[in-house]
Short mmCIF file of C-alpha atoms in Angstrom, two decimals:
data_model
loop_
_atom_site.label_atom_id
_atom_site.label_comp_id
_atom_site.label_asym_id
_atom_site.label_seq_id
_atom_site.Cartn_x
_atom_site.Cartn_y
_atom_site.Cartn_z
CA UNK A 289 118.38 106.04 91.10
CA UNK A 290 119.85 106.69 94.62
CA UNK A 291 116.60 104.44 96.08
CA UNK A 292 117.76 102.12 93.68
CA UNK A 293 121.35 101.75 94.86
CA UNK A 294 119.98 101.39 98.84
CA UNK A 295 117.76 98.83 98.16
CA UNK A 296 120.69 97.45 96.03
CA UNK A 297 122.89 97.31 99.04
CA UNK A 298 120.68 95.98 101.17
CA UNK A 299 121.49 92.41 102.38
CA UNK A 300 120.25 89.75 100.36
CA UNK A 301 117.46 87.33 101.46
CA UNK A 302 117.48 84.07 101.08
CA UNK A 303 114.24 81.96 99.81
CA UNK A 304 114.98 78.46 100.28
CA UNK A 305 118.34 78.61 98.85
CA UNK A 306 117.52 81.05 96.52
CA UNK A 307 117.96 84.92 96.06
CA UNK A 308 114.46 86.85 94.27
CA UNK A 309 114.20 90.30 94.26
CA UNK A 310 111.14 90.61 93.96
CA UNK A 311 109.93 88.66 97.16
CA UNK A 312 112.50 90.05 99.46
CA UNK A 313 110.80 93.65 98.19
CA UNK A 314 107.12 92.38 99.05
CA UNK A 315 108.66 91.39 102.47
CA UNK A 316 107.81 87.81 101.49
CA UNK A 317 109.31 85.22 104.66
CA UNK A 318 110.09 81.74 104.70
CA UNK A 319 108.31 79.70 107.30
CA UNK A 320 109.52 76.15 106.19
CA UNK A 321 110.09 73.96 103.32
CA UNK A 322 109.72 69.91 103.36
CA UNK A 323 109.17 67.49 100.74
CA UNK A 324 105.76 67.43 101.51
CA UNK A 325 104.83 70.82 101.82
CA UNK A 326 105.95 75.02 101.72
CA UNK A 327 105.02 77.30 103.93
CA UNK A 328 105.55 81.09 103.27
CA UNK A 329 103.96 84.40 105.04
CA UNK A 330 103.07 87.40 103.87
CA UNK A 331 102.40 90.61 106.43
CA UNK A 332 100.73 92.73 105.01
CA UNK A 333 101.64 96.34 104.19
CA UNK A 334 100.43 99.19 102.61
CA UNK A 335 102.78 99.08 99.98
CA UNK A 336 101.14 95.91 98.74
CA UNK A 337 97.57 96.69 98.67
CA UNK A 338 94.95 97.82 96.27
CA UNK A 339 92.83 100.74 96.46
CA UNK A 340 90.56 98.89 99.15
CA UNK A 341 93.73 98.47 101.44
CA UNK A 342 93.05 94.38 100.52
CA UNK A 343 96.44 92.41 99.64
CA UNK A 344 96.06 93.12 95.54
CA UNK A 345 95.96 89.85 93.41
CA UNK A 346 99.05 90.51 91.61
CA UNK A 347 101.03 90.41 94.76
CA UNK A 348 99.22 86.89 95.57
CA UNK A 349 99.79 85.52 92.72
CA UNK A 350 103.65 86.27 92.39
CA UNK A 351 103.92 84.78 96.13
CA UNK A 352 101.93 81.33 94.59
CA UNK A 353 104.18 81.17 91.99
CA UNK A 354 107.05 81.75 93.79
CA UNK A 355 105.46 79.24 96.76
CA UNK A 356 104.42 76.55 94.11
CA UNK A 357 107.60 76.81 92.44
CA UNK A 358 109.64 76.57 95.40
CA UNK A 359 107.40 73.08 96.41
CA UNK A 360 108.90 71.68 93.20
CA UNK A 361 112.37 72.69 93.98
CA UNK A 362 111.85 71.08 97.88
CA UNK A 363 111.62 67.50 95.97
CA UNK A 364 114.58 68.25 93.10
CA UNK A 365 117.29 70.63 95.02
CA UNK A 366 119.87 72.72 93.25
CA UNK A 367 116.82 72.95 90.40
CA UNK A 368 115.20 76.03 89.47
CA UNK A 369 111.54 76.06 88.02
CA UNK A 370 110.34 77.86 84.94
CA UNK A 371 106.47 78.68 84.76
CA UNK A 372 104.88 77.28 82.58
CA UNK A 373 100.78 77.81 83.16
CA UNK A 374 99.43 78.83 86.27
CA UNK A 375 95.53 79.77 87.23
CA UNK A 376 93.95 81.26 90.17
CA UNK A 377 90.93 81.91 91.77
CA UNK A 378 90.72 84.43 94.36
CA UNK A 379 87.96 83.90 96.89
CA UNK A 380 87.96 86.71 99.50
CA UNK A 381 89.86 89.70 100.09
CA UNK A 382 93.14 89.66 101.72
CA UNK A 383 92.54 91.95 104.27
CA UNK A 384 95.61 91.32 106.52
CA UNK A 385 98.45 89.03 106.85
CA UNK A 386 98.37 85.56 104.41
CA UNK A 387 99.78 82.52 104.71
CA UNK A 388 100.65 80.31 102.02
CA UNK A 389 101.12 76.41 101.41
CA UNK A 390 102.03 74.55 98.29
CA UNK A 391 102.40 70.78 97.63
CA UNK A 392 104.13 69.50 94.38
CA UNK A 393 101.98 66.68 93.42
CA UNK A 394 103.69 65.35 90.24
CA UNK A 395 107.38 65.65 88.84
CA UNK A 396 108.58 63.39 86.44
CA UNK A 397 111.58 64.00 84.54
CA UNK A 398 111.39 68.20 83.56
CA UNK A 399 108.09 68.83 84.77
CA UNK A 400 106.63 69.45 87.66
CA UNK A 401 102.81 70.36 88.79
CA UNK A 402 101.80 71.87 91.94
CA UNK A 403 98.62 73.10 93.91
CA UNK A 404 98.63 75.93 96.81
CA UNK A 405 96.85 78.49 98.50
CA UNK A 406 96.62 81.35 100.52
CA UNK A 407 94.80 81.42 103.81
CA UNK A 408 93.96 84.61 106.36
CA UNK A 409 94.58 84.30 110.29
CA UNK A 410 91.53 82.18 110.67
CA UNK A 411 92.74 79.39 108.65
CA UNK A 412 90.34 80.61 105.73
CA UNK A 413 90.78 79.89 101.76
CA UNK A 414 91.11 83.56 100.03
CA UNK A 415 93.10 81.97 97.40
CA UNK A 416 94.07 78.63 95.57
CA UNK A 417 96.33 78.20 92.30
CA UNK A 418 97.22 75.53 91.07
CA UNK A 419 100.64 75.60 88.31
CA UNK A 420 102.92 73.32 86.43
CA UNK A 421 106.29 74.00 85.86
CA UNK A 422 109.12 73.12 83.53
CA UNK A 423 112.12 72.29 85.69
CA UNK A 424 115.29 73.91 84.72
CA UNK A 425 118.96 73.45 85.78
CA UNK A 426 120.11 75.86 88.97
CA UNK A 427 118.53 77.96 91.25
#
């Protein structure tokens, strides 16, 4: 429980205007956020790898969701986003760092869908996902 109570009083991070746990403990960081498009980076550490040292797929696709998500909330601030459906297709290993960028291409009234992937230093695809989203009052 004491580990528990550190991490607790840690500072929080913010994500684009809004605290998650869970991506300030992957060491998840913000590069920008636009209308247009989200950019987030992941470094990668030990702590989030498989058993081949490669970034493991859960850890990717919390980061997409989380990325996607926070595409929808760049066009509707003060919003949060509830997931609805979300599929991915993982296309190499994640053997290092990862970038991520999303684009929200629809939202009309509480929905929202958006497309994103995850790319390695040389600009290559290892992941795409694509989600839609049910848009939900506050962050």
């Amino acid at each position: 429980m004491k580990h528990l109570q550190a991490e607790l009083a840690q500072p929080k991070q913010d994500f684009f205007g809004t605290h998650i746990p869970l991506m300030q403990h992957l060491g998840l960081q913000t590069i920008s956020s636009t209308e247009q498009e989200v950019i987030t980076f992941l470094p990668w550490q030990a702590c989030n790898a498989n058993s081949r040292a490669d970034v493991h797929g859960g850890t990717l696709m919390a980061i997409l969701d989380f990325t996607l998500s926070a595409a929808a909330r760049a066009q509707r601030p003060g919003s949060g986003m509830a997931t609805i459906d979300m599929n991915s297709q993982f296309l190499l290993p994640a053997r290092g760092d990862v970038w991520f960028k999303a684009q929200c291409l629809y939202l009309e009234g509480d929905t929202a869908y958006c497309e994103g992937g995850g790319y390695d230093e040389k600009e290559r695809l290892l992941v795409k996902a694509a989600a839609t989203f049910r848009v939900v009052r506050g962050s």
